[in-house]
PDB file of C-alpha atoms and ligand atoms in Angstrom:
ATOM      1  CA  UNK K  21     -97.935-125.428 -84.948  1.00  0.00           C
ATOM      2  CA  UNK K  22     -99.758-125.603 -88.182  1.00  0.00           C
ATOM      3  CA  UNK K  23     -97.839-127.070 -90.529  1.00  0.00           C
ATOM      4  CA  UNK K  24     -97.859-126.556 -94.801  1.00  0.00           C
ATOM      5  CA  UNK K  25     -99.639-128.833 -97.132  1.00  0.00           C
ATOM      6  CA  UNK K  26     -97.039-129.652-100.196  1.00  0.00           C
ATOM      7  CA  UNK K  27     -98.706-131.158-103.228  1.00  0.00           C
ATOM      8  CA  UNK K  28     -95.862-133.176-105.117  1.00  0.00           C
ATOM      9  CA  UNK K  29     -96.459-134.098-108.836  1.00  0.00           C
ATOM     10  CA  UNK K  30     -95.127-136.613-111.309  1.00  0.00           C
ATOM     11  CA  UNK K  31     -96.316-139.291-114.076  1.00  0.00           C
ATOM     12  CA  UNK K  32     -95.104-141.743-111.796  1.00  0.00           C
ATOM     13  CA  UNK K  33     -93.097-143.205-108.998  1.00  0.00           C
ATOM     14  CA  UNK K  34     -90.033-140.029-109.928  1.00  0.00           C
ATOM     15  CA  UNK K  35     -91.243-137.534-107.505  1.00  0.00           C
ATOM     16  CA  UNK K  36     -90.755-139.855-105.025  1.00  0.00           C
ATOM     17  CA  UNK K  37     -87.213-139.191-104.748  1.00  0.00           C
ATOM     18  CA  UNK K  38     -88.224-135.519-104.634  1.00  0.00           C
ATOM     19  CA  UNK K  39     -90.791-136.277-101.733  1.00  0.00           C
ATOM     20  CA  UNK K  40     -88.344-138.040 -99.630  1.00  0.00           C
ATOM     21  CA  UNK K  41     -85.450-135.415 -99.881  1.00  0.00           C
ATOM     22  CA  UNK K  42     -87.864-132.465 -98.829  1.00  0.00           C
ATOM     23  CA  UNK K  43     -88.880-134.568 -96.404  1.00  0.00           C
ATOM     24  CA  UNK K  44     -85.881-135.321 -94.949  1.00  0.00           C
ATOM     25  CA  UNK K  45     -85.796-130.997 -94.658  1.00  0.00           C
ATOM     26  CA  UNK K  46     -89.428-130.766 -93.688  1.00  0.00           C
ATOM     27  CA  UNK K  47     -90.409-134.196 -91.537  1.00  0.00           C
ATOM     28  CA  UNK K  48     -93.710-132.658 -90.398  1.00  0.00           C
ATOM     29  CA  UNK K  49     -95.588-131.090 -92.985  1.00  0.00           C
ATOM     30  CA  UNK K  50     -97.997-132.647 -94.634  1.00  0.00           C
ATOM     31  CA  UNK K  51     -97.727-134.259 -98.120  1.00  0.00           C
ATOM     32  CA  UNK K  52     -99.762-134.973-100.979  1.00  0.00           C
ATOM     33  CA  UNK K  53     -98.729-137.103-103.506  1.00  0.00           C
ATOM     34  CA  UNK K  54    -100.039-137.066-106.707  1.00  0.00           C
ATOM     35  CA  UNK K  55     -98.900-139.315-109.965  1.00  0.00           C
ATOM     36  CA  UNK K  56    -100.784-139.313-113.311  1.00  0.00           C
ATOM     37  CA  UNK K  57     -99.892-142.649-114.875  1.00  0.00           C
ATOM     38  CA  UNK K  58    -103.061-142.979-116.788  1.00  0.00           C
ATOM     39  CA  UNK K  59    -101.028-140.775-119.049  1.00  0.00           C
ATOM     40  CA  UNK K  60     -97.681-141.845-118.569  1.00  0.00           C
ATOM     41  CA  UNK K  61     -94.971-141.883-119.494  1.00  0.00           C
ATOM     42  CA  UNK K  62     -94.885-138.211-119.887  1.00  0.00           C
ATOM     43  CA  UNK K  63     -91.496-138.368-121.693  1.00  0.00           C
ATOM     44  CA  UNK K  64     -93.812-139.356-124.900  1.00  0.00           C
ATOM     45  CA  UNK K  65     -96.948-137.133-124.456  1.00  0.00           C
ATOM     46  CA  UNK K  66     -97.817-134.404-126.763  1.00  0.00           C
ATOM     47  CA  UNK K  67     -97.138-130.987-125.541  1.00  0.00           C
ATOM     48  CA  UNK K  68    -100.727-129.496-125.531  1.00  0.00           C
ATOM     49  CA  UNK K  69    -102.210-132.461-123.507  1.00  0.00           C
ATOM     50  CA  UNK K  70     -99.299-132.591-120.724  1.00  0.00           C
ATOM     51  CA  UNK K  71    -100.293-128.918-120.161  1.00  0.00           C
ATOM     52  CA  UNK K  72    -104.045-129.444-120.449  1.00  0.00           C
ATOM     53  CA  UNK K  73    -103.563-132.654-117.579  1.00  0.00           C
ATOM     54  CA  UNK K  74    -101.125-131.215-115.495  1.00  0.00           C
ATOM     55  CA  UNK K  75    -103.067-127.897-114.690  1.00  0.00           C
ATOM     56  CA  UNK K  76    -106.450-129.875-114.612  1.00  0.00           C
ATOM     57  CA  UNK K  77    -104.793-132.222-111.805  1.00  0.00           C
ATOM     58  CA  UNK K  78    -103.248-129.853-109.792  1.00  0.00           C
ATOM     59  CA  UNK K  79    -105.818-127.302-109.556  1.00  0.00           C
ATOM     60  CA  UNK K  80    -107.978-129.891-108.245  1.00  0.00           C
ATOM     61  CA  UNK K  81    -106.028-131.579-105.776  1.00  0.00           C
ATOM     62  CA  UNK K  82    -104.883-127.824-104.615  1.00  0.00           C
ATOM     63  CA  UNK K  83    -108.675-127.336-104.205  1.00  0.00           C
ATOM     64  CA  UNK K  84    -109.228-130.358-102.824  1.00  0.00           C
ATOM     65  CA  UNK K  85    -106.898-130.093 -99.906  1.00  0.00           C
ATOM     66  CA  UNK K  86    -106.295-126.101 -99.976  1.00  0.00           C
ATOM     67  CA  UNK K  87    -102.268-126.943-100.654  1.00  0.00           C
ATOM     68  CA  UNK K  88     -99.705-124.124 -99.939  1.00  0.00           C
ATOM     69  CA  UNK K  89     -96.933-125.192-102.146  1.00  0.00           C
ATOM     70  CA  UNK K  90     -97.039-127.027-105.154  1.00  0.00           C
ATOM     71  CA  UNK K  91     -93.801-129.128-106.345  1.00  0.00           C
ATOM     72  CA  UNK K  92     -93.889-130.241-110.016  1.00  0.00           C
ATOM     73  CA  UNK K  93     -91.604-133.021-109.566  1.00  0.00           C
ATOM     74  CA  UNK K  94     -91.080-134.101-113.478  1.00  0.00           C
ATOM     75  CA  UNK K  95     -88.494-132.094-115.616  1.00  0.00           C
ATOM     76  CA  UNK K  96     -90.666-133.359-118.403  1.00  0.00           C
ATOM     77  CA  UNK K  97     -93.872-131.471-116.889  1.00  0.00           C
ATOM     78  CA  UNK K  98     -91.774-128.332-115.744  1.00  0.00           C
ATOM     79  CA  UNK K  99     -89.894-127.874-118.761  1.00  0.00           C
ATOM     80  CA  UNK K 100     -93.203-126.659-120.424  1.00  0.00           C
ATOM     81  CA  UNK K 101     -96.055-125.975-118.184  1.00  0.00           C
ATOM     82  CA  UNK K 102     -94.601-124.239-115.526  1.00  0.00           C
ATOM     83  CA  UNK K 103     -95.712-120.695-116.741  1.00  0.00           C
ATOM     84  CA  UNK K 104     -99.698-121.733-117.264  1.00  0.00           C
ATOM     85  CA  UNK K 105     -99.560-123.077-113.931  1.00  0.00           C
ATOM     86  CA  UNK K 106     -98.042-120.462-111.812  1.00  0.00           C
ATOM     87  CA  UNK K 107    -100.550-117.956-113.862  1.00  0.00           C
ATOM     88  CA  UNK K 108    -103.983-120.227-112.751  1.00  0.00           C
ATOM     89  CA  UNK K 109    -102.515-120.941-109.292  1.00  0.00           C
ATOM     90  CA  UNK K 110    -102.126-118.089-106.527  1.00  0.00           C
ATOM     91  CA  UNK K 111     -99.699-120.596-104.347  1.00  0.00           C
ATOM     92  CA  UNK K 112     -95.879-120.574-105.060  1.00  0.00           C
ATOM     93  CA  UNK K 113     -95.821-123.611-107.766  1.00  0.00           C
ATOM     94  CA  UNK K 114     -91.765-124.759-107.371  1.00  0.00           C
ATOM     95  CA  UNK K 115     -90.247-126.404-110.567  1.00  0.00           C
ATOM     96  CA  UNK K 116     -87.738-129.185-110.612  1.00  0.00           C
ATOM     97  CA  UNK K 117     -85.714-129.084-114.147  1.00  0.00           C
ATOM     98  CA  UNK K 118     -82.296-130.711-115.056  1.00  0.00           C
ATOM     99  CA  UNK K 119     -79.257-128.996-112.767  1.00  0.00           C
ATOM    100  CA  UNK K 120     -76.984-127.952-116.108  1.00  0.00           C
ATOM    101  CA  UNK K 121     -75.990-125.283-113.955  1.00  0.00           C
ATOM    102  CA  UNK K 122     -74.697-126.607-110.553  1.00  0.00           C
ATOM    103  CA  UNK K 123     -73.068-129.178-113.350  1.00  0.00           C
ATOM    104  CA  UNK K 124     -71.416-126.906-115.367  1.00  0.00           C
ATOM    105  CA  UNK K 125     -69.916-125.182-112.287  1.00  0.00           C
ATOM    106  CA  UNK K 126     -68.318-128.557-110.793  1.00  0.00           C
ATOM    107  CA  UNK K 127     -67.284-130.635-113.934  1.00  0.00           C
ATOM    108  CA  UNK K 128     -63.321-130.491-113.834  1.00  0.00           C
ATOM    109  CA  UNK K 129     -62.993-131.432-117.581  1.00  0.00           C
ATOM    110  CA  UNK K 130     -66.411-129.342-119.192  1.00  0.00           C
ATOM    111  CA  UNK K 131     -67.841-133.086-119.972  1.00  0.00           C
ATOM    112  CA  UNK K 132     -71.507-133.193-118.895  1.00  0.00           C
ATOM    113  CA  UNK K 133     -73.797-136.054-119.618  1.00  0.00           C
ATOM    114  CA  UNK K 134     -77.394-135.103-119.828  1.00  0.00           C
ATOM    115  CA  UNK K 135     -79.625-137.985-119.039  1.00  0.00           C
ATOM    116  CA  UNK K 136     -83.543-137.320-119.086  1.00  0.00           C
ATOM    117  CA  UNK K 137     -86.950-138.003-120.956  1.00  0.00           C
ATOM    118  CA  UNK K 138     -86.855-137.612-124.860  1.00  0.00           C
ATOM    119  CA  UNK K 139     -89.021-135.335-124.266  1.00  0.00           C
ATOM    120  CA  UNK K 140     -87.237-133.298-121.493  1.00  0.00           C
ATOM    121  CA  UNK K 141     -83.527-133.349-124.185  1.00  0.00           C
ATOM    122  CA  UNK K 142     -85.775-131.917-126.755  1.00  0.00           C
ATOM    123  CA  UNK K 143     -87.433-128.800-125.156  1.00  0.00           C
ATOM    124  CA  UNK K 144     -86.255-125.506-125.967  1.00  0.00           C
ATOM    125  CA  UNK K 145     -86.033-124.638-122.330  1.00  0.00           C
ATOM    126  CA  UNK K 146     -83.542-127.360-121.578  1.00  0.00           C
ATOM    127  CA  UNK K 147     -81.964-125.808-124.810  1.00  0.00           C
ATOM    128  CA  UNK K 148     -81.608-122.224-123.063  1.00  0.00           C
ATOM    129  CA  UNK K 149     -80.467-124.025-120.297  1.00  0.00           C
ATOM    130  CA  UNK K 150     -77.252-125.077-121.693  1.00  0.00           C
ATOM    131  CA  UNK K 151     -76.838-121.933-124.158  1.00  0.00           C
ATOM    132  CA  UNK K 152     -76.892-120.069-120.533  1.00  0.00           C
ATOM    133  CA  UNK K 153     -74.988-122.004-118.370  1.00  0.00           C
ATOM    134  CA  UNK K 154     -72.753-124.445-120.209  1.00  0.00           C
ATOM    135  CA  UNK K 155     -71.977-123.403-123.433  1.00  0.00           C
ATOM    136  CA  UNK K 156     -68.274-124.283-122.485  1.00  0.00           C
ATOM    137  CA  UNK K 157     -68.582-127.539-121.908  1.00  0.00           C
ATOM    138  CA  UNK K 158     -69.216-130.155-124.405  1.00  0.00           C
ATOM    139  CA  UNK K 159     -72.175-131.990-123.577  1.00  0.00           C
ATOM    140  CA  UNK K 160     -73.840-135.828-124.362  1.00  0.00           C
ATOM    141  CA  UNK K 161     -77.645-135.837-124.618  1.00  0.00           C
ATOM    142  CA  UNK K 162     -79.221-139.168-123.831  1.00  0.00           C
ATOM    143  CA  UNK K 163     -83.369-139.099-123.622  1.00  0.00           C
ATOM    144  CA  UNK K 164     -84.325-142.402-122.733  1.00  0.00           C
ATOM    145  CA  UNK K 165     -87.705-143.957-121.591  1.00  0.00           C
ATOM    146  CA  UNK K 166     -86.808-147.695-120.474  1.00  0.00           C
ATOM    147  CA  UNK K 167     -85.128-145.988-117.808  1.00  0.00           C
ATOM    148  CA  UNK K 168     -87.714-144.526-116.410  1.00  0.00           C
ATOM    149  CA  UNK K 169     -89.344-148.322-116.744  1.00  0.00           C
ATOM    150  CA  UNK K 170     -86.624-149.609-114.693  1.00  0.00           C
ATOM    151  CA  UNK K 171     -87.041-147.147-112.093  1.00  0.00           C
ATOM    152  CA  UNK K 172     -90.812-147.716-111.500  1.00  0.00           C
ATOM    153  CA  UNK K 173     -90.138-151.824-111.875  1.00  0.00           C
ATOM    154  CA  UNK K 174     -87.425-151.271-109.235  1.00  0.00           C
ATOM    155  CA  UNK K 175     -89.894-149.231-107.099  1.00  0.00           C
ATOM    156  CA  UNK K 176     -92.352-152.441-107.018  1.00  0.00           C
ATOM    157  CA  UNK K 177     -89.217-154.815-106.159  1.00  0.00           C
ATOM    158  CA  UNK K 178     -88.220-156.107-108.994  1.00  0.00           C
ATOM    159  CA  UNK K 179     -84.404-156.346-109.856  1.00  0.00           C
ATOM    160  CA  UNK K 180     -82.828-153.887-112.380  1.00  0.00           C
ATOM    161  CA  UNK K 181     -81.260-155.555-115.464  1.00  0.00           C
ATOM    162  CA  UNK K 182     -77.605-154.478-115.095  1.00  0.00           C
ATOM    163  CA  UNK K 183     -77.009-155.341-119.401  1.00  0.00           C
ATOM    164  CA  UNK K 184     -80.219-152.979-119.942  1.00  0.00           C
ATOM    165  CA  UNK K 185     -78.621-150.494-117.534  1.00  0.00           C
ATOM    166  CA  UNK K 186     -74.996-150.840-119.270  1.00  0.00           C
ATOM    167  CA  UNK K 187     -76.321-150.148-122.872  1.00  0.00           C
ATOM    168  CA  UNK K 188     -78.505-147.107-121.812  1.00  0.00           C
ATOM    169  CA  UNK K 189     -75.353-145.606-120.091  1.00  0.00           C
ATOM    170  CA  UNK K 190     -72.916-146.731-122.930  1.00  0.00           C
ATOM    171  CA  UNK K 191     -72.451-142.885-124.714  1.00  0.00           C
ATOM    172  CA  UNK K 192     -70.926-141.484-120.936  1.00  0.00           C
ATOM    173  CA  UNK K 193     -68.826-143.950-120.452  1.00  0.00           C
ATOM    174  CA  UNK K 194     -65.383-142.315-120.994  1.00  0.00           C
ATOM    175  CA  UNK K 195     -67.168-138.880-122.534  1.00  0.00           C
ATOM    176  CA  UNK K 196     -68.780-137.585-118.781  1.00  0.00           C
ATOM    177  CA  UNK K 197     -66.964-136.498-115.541  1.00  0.00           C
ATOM    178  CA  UNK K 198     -70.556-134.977-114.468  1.00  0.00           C
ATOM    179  CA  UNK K 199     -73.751-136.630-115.298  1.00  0.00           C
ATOM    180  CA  UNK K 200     -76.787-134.847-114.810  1.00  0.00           C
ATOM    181  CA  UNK K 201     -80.095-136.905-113.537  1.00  0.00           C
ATOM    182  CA  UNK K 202     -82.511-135.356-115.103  1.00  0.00           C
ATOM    183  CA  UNK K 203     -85.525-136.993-115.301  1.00  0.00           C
ATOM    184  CA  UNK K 204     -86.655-137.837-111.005  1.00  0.00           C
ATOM    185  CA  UNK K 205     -87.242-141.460-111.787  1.00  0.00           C
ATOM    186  CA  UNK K 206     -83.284-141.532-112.078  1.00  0.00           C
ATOM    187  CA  UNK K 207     -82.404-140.686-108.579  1.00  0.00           C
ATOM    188  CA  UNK K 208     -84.308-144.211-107.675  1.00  0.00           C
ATOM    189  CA  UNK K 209     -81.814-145.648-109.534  1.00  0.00           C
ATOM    190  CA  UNK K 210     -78.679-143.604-108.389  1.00  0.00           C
ATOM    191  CA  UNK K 211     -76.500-146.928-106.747  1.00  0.00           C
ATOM    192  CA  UNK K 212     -77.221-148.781-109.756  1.00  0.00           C
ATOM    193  CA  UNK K 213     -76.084-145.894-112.227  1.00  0.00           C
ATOM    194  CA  UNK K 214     -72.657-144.803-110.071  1.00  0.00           C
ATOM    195  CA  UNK K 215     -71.721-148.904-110.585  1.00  0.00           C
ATOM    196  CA  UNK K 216     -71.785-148.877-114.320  1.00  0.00           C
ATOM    197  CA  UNK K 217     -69.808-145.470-114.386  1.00  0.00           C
ATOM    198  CA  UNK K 218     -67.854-146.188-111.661  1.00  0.00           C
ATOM    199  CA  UNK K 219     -67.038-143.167-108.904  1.00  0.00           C
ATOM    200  CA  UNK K 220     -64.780-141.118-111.462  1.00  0.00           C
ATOM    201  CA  UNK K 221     -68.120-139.735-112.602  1.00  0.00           C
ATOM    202  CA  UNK K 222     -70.361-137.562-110.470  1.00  0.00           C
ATOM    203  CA  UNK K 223     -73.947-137.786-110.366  1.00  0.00           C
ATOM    204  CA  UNK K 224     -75.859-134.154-110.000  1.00  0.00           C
ATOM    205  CA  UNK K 225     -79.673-134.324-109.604  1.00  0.00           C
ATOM    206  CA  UNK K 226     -82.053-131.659-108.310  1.00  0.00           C
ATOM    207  CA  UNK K 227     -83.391-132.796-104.794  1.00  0.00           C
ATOM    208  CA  UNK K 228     -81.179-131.151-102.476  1.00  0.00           C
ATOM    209  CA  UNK K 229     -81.850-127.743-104.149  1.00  0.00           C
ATOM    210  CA  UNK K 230     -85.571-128.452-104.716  1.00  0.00           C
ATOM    211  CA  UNK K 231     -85.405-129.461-100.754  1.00  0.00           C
ATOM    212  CA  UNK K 232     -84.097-125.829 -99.798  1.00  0.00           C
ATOM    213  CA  UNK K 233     -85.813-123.637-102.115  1.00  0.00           C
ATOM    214  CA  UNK K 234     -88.994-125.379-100.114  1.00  0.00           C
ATOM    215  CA  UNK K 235     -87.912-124.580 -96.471  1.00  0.00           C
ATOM    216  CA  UNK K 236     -86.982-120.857 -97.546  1.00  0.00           C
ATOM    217  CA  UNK K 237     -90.189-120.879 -99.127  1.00  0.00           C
ATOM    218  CA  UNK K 238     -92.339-121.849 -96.250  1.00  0.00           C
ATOM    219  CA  UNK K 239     -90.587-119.302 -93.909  1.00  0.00           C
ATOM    220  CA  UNK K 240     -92.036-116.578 -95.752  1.00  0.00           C
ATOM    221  CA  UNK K 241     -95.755-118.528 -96.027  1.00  0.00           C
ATOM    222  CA  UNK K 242     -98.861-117.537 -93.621  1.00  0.00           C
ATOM    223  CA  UNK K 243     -99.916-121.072 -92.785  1.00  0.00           C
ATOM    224  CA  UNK K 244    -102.924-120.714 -90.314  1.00  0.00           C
ATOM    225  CA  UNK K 245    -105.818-122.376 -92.210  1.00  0.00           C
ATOM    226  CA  UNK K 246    -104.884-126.042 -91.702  1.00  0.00           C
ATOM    227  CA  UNK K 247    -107.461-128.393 -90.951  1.00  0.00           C
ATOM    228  CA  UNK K 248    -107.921-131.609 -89.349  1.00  0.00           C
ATOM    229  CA  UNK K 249    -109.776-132.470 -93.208  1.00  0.00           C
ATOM    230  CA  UNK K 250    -106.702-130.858 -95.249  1.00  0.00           C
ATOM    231  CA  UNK K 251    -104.205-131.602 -93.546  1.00  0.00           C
ATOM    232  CA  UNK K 252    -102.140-135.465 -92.944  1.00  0.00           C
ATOM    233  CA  UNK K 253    -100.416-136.989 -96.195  1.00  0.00           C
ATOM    234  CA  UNK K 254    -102.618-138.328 -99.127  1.00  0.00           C
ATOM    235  CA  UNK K 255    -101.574-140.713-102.356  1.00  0.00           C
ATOM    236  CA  UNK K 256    -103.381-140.297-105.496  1.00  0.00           C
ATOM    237  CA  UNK K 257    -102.909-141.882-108.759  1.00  0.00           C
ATOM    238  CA  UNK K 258    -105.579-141.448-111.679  1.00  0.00           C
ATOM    239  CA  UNK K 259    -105.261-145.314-112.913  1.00  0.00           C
ATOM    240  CA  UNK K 260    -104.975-148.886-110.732  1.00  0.00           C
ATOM    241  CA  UNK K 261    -100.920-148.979-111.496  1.00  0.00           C
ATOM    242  CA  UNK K 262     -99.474-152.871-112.401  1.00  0.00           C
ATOM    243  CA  UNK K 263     -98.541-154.124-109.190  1.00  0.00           C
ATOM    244  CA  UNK K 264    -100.224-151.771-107.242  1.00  0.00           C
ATOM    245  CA  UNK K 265    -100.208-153.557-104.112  1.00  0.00           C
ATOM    246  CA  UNK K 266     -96.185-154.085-103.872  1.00  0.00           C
ATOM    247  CA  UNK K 267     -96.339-150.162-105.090  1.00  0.00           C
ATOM    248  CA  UNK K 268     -98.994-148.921-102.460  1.00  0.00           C
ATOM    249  CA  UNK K 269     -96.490-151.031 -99.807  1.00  0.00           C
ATOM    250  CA  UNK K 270     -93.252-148.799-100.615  1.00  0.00           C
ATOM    251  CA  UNK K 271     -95.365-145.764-100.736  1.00  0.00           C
ATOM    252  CA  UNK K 272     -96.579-146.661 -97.449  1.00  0.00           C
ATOM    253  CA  UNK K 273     -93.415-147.705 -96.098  1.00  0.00           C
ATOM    254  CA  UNK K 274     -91.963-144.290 -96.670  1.00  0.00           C
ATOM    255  CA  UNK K 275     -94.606-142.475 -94.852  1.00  0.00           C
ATOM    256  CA  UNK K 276     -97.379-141.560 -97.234  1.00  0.00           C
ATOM    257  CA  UNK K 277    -100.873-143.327 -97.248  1.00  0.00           C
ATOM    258  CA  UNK K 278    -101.795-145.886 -99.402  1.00  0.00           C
ATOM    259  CA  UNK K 279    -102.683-145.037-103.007  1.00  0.00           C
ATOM    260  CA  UNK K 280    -106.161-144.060-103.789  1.00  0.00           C
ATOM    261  CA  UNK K 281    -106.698-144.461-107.131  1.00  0.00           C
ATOM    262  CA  UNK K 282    -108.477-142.120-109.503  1.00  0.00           C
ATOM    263  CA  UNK K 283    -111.099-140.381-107.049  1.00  0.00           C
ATOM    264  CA  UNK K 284    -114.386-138.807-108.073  1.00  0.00           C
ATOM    265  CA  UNK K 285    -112.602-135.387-107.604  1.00  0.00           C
ATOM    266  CA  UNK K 286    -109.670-136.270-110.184  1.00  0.00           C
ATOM    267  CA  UNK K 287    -111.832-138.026-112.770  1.00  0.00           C
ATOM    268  CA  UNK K 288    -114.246-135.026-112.545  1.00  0.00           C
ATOM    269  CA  UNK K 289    -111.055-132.535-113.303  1.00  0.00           C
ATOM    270  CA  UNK K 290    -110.620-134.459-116.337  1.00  0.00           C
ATOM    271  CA  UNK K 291    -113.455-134.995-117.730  1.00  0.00           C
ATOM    272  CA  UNK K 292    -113.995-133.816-121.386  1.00  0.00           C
ATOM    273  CA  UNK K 293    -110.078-133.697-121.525  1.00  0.00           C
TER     274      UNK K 293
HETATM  275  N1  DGL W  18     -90.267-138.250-113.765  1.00  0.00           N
HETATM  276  C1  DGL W  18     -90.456-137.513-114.936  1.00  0.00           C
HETATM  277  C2  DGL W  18     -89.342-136.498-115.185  1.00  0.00           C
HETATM  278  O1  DGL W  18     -88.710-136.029-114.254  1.00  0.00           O
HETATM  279  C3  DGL W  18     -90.945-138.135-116.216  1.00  0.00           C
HETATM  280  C4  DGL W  18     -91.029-139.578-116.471  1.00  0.00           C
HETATM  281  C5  DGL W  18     -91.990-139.880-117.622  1.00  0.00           C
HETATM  282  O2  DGL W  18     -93.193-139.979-117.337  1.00  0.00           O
HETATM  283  O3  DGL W  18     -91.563-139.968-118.783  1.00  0.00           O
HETATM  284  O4  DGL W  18     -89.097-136.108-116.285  1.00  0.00           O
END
């Protein structure tokens, strides 16, 4: 049966934890994966050239391997150019932003934690997110780059600094029953972040949902052009990341192919950029 090609987007290693729970949903469609560290970390990029990079990348990878269903796994990328992308694209372009709602809905007390890019805290759609859904709860905003460091160091094996971890977290501790992940790198770091809070506090991120909204959406696709040159899973990045090999190994290791880093096609998208 022919099976959908999902493209998967991030700045980095984030959309990773994305990949692997549609994955778990979807085990045999095939996955592109597609990071743009030669501009991260997104949480610190201006606003016009995140939108100008994102659609530039995606539109040629979708091209590239005639995707079905583009996932923009960054809250930092979806919280702004979600709209210019789903008007270039004519494939369902899925969005992963921070779950204030699902939050909202389960915190006993009306204490959420926030935790995302500075970026990502900042936007006036994460704004409308909480005037909509949470405006009776109080809530503790914490935009915050090292973490997403962490996350990628942790991703290429290297051990997470539990002090570093501790201060970063130091504002929920006691303020939060419900802390929302909202940046994807965080997920990656999920064991690490319940142990500093401790259990009392519930972690909420956006994979699960993301996961679900992908399977209903591929029920309702016409998938009958996959081809033995689309199809399979492919790893792009548009920069040689630090440690690539040790990175290219757990990318490998979790089904994808190794990392091919910045192809003629994605250096051609961005040219004049
Ligand atoms: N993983 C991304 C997010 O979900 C952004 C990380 C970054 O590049 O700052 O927001």
């Amino acid at each position: 049966m022919a099976q959908p090609n999902i493209l998967i987007f991030d700045s980095g290693v984030g959309g990773l934890s994305i990949y692997q729970s549609v994955r778990e949903l979807l085990p045999d469609a095939n996955y592109t994966y597609l990071f743009d560290n030669a501009a991260f970390p997104y949480g610190e990029l201006d606003d016009t050239q995140l939108i100008t990079r994102v659609t530039a990348l995606v539109s040629a990878v979708c091209m590239q391997h005639d995707i079905d269903i583009v996932v923009i796994a960054c809250n930092t990328a979806s919280t702004l150019v979600l709209p210019q992308l789903r008007e270039q694209l004519a494939i369902p372009v899925v969005g992963v932003v921070p779950a204030i709602k699902p939050a909202a809905a389960q915190s006993q007390y009306k204490t959420i934690g926030l935790l995302a890019t500075p970026a990502t805290v900042a936007r006036p759609y994460t704004k409308q997110l909480i005037a909509d859904y949470a405006k009776d709860c109080h809530i503790v905003s914490v935009g915050t780059t090292a973490l997403v460091h962490m996350a990628e160091r942790k991703l290429r094996g290297e051990a997470v600094n539990q002090e570093d971890l501790t201060a970063i977290l130091a504002p929920f501790a006691a303020t939060t029953d419900t802390l929302v992940l909202g940046c994807t790198h965080f997920p990656l770091l999920r064991e690490e972040i319940q142990q500093v809070l401790g259990e009392s506090v519930c972690l909420i991120d956006s994979g699960t949902a993301i996961a679900r909204r992908i399977v209903s959406l591929t029920a309702t696709l016409n998938i009958s052009s996959v081809t033995a040159t689309t199809s399979g899973n492919h790893a792009y990045a548009t920069a040689t990341p630090i440690k690539a090999d040790a990175l290219s190994d757990y990318i490998q290791s979790i089904g994808l192919t190794r990392v091919s880093y910045s192809p003629a096609f994605l250096v051609r998208s961005l040219h004049g950029l």
